[in-house]
Short mmCIF file of C-alpha atoms in Angstrom, two decimals:
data_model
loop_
_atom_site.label_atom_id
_atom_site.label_comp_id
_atom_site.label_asym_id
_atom_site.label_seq_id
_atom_site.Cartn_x
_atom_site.Cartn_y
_atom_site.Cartn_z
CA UNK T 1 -6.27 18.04 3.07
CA UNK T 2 -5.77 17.13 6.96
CA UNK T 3 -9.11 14.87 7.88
CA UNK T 4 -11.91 16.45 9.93
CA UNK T 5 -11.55 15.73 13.72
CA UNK T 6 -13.55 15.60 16.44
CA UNK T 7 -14.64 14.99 20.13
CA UNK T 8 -16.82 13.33 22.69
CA UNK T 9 -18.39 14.52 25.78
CA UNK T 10 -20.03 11.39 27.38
CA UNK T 11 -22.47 12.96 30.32
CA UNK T 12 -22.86 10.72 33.45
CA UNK T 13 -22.43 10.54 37.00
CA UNK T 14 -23.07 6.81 36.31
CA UNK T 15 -19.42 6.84 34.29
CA UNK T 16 -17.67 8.78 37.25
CA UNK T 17 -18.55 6.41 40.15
CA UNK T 18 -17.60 3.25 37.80
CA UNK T 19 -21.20 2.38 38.26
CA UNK T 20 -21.20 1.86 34.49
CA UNK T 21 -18.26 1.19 31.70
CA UNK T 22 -18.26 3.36 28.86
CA UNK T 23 -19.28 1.44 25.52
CA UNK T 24 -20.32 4.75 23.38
CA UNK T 25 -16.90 6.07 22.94
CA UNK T 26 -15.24 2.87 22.44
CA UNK T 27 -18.57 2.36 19.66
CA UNK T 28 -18.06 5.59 18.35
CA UNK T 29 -14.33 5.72 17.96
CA UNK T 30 -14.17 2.76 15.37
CA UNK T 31 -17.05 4.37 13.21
CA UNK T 32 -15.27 7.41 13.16
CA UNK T 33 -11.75 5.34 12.68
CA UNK T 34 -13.56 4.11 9.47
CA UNK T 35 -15.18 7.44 8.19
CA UNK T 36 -11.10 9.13 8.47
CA UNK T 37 -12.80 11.55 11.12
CA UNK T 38 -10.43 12.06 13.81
CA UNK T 39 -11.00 11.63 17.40
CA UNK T 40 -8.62 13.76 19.30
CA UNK T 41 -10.73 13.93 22.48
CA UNK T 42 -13.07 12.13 24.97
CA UNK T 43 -14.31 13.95 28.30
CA UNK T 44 -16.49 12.21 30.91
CA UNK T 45 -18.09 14.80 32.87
CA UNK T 46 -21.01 14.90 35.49
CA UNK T 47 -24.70 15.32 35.01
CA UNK T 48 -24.22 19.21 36.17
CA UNK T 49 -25.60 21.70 33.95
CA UNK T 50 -22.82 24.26 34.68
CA UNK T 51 -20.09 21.88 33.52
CA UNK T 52 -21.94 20.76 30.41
CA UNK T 53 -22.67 24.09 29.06
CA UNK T 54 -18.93 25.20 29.47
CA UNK T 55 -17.15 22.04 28.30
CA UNK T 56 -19.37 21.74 24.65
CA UNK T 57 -18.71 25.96 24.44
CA UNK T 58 -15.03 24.94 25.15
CA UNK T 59 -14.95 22.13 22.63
CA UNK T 60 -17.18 23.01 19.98
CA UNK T 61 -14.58 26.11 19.37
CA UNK T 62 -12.15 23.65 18.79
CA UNK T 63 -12.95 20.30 16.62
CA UNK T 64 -14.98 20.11 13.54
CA UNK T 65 -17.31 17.58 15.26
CA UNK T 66 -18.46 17.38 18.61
CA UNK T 67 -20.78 13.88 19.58
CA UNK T 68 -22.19 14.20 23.11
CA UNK T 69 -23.60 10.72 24.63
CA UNK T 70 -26.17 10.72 27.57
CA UNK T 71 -28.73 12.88 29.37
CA UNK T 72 -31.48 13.26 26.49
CA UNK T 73 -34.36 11.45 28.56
CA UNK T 74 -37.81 11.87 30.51
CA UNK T 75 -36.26 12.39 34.05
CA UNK T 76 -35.16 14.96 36.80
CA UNK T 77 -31.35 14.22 35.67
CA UNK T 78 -31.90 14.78 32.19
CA UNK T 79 -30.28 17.83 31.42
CA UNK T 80 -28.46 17.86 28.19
CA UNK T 81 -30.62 19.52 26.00
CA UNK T 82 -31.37 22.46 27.93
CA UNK T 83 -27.40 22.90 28.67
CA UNK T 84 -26.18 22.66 25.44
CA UNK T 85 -29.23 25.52 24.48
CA UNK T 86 -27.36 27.63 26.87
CA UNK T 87 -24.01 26.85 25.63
CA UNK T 88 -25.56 28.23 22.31
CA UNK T 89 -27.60 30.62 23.80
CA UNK T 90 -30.73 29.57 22.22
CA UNK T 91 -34.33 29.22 23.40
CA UNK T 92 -35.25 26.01 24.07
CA UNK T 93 -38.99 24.29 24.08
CA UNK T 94 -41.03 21.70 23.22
CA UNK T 95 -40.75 21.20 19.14
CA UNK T 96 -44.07 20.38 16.71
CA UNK T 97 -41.77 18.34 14.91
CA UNK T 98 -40.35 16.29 18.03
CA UNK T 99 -43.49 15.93 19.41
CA UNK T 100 -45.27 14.50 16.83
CA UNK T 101 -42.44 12.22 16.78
CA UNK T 102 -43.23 10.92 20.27
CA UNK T 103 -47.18 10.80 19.54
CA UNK T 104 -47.20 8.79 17.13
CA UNK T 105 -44.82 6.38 18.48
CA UNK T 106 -46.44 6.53 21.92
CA UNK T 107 -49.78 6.07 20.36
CA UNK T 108 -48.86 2.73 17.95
CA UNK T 109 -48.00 1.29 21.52
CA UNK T 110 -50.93 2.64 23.58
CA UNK T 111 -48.51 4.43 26.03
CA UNK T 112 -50.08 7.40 27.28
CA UNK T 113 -48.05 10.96 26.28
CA UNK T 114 -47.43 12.41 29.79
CA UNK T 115 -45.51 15.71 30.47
CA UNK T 116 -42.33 13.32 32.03
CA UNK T 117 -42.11 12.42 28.13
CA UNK T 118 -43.25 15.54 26.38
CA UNK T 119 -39.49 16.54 27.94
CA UNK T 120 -37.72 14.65 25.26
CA UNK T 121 -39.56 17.27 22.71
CA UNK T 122 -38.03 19.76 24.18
CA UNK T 123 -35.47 20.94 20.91
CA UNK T 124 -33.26 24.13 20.53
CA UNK T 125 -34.42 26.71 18.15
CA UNK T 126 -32.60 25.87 14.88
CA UNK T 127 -31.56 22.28 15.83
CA UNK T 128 -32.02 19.41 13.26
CA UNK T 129 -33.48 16.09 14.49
CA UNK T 130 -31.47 13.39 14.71
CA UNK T 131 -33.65 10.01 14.21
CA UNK T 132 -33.85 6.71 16.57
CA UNK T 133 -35.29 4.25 15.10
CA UNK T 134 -35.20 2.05 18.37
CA UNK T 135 -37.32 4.20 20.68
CA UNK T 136 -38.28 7.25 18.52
CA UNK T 137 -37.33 10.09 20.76
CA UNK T 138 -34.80 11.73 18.69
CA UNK T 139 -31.46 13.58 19.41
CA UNK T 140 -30.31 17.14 17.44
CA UNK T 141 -27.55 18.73 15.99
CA UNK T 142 -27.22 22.55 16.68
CA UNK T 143 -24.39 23.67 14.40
CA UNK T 144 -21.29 21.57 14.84
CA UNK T 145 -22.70 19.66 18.18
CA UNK T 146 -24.46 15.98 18.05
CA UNK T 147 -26.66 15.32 20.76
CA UNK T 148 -27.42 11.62 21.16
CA UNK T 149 -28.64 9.44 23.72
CA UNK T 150 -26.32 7.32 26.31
CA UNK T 151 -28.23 4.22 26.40
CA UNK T 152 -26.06 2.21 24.05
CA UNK T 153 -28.45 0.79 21.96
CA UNK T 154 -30.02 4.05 21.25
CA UNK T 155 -26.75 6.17 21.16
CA UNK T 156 -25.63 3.32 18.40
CA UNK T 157 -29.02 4.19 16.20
CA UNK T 158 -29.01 7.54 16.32
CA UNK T 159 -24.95 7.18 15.10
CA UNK T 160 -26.18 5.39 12.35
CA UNK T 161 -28.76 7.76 11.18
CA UNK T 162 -26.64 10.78 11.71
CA UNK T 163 -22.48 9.82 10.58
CA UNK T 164 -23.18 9.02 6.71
CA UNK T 165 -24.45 12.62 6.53
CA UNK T 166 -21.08 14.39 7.87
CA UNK T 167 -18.30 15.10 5.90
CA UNK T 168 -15.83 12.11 6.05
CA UNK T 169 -11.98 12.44 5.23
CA UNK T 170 -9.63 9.57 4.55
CA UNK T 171 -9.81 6.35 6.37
CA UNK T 172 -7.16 5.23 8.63
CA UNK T 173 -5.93 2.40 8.06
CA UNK T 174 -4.17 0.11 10.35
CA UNK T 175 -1.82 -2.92 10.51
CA UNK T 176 -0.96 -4.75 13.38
CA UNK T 177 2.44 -7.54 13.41
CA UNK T 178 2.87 -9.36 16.62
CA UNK T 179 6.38 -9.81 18.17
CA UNK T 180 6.79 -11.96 20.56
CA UNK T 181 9.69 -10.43 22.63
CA UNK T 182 9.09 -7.56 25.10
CA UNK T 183 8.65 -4.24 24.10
CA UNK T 184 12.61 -3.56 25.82
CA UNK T 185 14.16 -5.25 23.33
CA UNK T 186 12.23 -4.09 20.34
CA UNK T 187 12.18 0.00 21.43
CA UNK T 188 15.32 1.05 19.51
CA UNK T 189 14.85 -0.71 16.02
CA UNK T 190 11.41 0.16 16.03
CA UNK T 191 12.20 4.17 16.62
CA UNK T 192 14.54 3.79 14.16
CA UNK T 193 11.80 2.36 11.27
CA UNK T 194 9.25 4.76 13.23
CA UNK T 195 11.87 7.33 12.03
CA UNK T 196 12.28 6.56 8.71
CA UNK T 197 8.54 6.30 7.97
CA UNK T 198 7.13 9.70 9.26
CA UNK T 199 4.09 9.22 7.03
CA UNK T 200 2.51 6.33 9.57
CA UNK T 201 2.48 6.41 13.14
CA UNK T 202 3.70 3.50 14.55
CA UNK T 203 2.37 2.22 18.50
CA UNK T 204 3.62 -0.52 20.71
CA UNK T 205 1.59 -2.12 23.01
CA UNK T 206 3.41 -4.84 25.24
CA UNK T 207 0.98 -7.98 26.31
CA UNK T 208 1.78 -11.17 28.49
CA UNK T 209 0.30 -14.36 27.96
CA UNK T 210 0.83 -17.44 30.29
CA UNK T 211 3.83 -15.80 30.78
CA UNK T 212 5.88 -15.16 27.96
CA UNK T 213 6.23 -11.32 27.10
CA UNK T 214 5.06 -9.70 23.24
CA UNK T 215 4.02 -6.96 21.52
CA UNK T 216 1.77 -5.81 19.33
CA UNK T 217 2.94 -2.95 16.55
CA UNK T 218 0.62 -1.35 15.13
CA UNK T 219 1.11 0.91 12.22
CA UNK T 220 -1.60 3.34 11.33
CA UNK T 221 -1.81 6.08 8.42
CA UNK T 222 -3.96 7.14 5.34
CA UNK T 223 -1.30 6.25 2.74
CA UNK T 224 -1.98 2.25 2.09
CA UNK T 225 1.31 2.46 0.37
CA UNK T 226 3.13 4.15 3.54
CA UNK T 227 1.22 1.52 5.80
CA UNK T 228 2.40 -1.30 3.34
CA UNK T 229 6.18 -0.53 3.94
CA UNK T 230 6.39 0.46 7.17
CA UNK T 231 4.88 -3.00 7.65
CA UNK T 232 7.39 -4.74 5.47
CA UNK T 233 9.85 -3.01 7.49
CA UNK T 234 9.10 -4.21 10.92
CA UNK T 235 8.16 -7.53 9.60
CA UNK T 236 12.00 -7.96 8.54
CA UNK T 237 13.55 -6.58 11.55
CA UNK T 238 11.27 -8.93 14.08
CA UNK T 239 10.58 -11.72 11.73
CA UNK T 240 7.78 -14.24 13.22
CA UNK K 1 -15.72 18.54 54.65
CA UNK K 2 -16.14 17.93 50.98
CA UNK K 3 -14.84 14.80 49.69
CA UNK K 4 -11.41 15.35 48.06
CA UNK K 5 -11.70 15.67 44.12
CA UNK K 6 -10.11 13.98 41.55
CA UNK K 7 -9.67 13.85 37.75
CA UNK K 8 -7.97 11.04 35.09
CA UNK K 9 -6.37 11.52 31.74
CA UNK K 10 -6.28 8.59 29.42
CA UNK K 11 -2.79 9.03 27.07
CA UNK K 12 -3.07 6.68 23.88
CA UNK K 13 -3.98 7.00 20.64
CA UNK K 14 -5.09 3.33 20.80
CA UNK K 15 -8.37 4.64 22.36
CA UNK K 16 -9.14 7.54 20.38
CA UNK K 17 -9.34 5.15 17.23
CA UNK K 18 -11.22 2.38 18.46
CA UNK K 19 -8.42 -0.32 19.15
CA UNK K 20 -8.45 -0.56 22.56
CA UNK K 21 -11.27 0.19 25.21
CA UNK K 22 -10.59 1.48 28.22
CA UNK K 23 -10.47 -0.59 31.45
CA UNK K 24 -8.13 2.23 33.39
CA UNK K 25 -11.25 4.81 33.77
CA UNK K 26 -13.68 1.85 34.28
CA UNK K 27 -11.55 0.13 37.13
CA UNK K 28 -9.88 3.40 38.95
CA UNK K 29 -13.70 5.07 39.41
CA UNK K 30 -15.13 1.85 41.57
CA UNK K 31 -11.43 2.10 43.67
CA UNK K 32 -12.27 6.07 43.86
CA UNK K 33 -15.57 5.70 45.16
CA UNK K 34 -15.16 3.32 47.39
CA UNK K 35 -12.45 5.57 48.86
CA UNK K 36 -14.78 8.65 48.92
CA UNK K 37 -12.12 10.70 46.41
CA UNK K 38 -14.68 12.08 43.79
CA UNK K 39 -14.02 11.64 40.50
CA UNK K 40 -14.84 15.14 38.18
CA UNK K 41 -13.51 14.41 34.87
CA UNK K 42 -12.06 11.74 32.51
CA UNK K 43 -10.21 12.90 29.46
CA UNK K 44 -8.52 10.54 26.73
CA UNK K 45 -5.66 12.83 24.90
CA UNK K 46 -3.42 11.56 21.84
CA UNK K 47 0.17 10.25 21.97
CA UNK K 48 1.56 14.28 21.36
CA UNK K 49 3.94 15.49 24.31
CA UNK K 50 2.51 19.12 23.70
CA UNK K 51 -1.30 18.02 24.50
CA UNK K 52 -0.10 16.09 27.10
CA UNK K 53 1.91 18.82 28.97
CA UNK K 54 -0.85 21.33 28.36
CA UNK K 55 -3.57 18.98 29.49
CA UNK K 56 -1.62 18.34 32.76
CA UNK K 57 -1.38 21.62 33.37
CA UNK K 58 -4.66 22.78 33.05
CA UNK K 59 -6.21 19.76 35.11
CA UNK K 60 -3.83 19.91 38.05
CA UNK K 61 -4.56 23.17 38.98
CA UNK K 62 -8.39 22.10 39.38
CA UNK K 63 -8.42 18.62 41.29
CA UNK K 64 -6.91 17.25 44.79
CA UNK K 65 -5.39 14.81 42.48
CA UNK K 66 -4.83 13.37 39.20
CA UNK K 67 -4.09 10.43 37.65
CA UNK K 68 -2.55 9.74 34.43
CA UNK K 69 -2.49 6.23 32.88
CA UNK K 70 -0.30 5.42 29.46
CA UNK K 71 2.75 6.09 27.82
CA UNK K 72 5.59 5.42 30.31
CA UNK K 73 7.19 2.00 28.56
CA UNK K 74 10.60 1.65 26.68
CA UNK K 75 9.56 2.69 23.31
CA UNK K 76 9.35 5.72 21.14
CA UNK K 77 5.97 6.79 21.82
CA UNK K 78 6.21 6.95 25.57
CA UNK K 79 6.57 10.12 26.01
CA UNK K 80 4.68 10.90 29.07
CA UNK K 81 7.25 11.38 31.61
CA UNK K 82 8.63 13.61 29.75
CA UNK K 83 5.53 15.56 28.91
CA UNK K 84 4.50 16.01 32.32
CA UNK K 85 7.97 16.88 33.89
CA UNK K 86 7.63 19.67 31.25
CA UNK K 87 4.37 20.46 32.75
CA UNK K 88 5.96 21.18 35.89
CA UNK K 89 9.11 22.85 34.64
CA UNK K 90 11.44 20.07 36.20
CA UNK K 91 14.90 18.64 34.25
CA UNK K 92 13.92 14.91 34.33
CA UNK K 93 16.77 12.60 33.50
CA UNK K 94 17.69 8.77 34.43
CA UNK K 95 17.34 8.63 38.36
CA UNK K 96 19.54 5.99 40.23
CA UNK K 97 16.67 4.64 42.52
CA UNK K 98 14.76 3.83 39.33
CA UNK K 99 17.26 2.20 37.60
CA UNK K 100 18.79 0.17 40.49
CA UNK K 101 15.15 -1.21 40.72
CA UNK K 102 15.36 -2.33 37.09
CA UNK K 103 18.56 -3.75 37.28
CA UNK K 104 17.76 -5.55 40.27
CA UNK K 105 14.74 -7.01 38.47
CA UNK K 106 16.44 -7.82 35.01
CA UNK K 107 19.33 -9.58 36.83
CA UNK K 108 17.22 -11.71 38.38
CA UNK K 109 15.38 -12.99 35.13
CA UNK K 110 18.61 -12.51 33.33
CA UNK K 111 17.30 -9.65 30.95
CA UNK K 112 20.25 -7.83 29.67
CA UNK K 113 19.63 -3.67 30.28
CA UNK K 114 19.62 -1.51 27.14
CA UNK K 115 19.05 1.86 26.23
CA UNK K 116 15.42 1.40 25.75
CA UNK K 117 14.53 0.07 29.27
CA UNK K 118 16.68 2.35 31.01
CA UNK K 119 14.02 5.11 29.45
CA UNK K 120 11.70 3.39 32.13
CA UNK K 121 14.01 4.94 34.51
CA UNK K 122 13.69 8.33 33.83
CA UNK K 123 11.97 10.83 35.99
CA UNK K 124 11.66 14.22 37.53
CA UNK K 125 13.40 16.17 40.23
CA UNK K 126 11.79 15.56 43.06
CA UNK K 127 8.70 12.62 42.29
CA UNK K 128 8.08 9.93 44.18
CA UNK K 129 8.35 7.18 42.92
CA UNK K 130 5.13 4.47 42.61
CA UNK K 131 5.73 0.94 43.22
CA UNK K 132 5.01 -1.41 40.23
CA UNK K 133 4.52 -5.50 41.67
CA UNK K 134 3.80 -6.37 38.43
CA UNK K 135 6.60 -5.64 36.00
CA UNK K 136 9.19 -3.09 38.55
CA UNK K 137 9.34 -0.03 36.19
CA UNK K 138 7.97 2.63 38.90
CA UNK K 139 5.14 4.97 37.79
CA UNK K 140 5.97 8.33 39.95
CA UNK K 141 3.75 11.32 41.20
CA UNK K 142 4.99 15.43 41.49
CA UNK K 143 2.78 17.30 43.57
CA UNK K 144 -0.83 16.35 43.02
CA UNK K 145 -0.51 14.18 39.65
CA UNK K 146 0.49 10.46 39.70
CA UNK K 147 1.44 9.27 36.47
CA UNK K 148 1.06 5.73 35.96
CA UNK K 149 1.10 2.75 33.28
CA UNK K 150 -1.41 2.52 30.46
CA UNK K 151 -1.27 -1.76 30.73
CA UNK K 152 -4.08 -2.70 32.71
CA UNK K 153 -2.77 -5.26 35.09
CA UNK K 154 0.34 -2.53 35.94
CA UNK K 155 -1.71 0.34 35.88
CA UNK K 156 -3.80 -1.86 38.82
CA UNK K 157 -0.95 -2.52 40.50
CA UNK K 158 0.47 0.68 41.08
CA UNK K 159 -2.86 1.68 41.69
CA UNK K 160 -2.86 -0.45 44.88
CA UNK K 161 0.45 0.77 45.62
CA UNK K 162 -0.58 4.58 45.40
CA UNK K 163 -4.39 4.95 46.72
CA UNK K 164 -3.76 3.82 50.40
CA UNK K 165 -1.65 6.82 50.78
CA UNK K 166 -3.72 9.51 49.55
CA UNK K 167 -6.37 11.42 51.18
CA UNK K 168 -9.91 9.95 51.76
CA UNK K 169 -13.04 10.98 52.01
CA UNK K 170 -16.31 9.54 53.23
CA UNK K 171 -17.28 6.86 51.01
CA UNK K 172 -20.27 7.36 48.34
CA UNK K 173 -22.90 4.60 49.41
CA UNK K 174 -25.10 3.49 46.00
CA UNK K 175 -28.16 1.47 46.59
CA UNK K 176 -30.20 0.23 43.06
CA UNK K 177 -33.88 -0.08 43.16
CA UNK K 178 -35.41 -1.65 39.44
CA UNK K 179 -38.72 -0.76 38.77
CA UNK K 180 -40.16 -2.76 35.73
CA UNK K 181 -41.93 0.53 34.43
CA UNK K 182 -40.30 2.94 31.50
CA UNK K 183 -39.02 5.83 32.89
CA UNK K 184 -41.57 8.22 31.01
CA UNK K 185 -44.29 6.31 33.70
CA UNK K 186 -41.90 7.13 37.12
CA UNK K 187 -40.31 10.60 36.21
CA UNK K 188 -42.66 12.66 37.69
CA UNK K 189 -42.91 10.91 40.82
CA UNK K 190 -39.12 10.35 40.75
CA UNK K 191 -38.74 14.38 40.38
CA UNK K 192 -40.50 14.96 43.62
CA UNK K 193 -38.68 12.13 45.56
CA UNK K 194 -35.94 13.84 44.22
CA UNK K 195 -36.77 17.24 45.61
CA UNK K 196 -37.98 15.86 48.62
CA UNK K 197 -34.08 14.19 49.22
CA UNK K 198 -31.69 17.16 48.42
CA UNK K 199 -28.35 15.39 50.95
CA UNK K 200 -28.89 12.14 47.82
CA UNK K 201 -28.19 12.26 44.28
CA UNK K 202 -30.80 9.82 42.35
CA UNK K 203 -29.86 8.51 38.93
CA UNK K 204 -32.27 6.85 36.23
CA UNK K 205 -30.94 3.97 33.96
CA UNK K 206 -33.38 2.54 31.55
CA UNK K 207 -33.23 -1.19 30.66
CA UNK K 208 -34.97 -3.33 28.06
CA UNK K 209 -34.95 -6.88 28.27
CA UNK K 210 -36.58 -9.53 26.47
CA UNK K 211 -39.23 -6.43 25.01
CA UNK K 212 -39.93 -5.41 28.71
CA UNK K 213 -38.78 -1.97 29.36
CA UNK K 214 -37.39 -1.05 33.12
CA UNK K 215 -35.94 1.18 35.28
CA UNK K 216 -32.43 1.11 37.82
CA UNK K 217 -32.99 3.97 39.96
CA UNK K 218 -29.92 4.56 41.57
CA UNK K 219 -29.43 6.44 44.57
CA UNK K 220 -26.15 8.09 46.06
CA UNK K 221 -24.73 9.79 48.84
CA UNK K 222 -22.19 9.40 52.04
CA UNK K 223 -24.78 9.71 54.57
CA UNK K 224 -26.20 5.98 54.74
CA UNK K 225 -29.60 7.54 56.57
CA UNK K 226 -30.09 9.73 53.94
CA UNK K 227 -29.69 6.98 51.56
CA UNK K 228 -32.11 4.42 52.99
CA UNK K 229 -34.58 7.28 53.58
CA UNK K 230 -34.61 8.07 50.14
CA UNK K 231 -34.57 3.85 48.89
CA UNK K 232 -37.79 3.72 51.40
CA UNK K 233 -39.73 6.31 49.37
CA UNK K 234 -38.70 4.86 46.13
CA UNK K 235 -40.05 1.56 46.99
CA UNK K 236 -42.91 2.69 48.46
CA UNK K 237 -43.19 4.61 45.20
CA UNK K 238 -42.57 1.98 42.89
CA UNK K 239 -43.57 -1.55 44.61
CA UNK K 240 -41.52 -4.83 43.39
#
């Protein structure tokens, strides 16, 4: 059986203008890598309610998972929730359970509940909390779409709480053996081995360091065996 | 005028499992804004020539331009050149201005040519071809969609060939202010400096440091009045 798959939509202006590098799908990708969910696409899109609502209808039609990152919080640009609703044409509104959430939190700390942060209550109809253990407001899941926060620390938690709960497949499992020629003089042995071991896929990724050329091959697959030999393989043909 | 728009597709399987994270995206948005080309969309796509073509497709037809970054080395699974000349329904095929480049530059450093790097030559009817200081191999662009190298110190490089010759916009000026409140405290005051500034875009980024929660409200826009008018009410707002 093929492993689930799955993709991100990160939400942020703050992504687009390279105000900010991405750390959720780089986070995210080797949690999934190790669950053998695969990730077959990211998007970075704008904090525009439009776009959102169209890209998770687009994408949750398509992959078994869909993780969105950002957009979950107490201010003006804080429109993920409401635009995924619409995307799922559901009524959206402040939750009992998400609520209480927040009071109780709020009130161990003596912060005053105001309606700024009476927002991040605000659930679909039908959604199922996600928890966050480092600031309490929690994300959802509404059907096959995970709404989680974009601040990294909080996007991390709420992974955490909500991955060991999703149906896994079979991890991937990768090897990497380091050549140190360039990738010129490599390319037609290692399409011949990537040939004769269609079980694995097999990457090349050239590097320079204080000048002198390499490459990294990595082999990736399911099979350990498969992985094992495709390994043995290019280790004997570019021995180190 | 509107600022021209612009979108960037990440080929490489590396960073859909976790391997590698991406500097491409990170690096291409600051050079984007500062050029006043807004950037719409990211998407990162797997090492598969038919996702590849269709994803080209689809995305060219909806931005000025488009960038492409990965998967245009010597070895089996660069496949991007290929991909997108599909995209476009042009015969691609080894072109004698590429390859005299790489002979030129493997002479000099006595490299001997093979069938593998003269892959690195191969491109469509009718691209242009993009300049690559770093390691000669050209990147190219047909019609609105450069397609470039996936290794970040030759995708920068062909970057700096390309962007002077594309065109600009009016640059996006982004001014910070930090408030050391949570953003629960400043939304709804935020919300109606937001209102109040319709030509700006303001952004919220909580912080925590050291168990002190804060705020980086960000504010953006091309008109630099507009943008200090805004920053004045903030601070007034929200005094250091």
């Amino acid at each position: 059986m093929p492993n689930p798959t799955a993709a991100i939509i990160l939400i942020g202006d703050e992504l687009l203008s390279g105000r900010t590098r991405d750390s959720n799908m780089f986070f995210l990708a080797q949690e999934l890598t190790r669950l053998g969910i695969d990730l077959r696409l990211a998007q970075v899109i704008p904090d525009d309610a439009a776009t959102i609502t169209a890209t998770v209808r687009d994408v949750a039609g398509r992959f078994d998972n869909v993780f969105t990152s950002g957009g979950i919080g107490p201010t003006h640009d804080d429109i993920t929730a409401d635009a995924v609703a619409a995307a799922f044409d559901r009524p959206i509104d402040v939750r009992a359970d998400a609520r209480a959430i927040l009071e109780i939190y709020y009130a161990d700390r003596n912060i005053e509940m105001n309606a700024a942060r009476l927002r991040m209550a605000r659930i679909p109809d039908g959604a199922i909390l996600i928890e966050n253990l480092v600031s309490a407001a929690p994300g959802f899941s509404i059907e096959n779409v995970h709404v989680m926060a974009g601040v990294p620390r909080v996007f991390e938690a709420m992974c955490h709480s909500l991955l060991p709960g999703l149906a896994s497949g079979r991890p991937v499992l990768s090897q990497t053996w380091t050549v140190m020629r360039g990738e010129g003089e490599i390319a037609t042995r290692l399409a011949q081995i990537a040939g004769d071991h269609p079980q694995v896929s097999i990457g090349s990724y050239p590097f320079s360091k204080d000048g002198v050329y390499g490459t990294n091959v990595v082999v990736r697959g399911v099979d350990g065996a498969a992985v094992e030999a495709a390994l043995v393989a290019i280790a004997e043909a570019f021995p180190a």
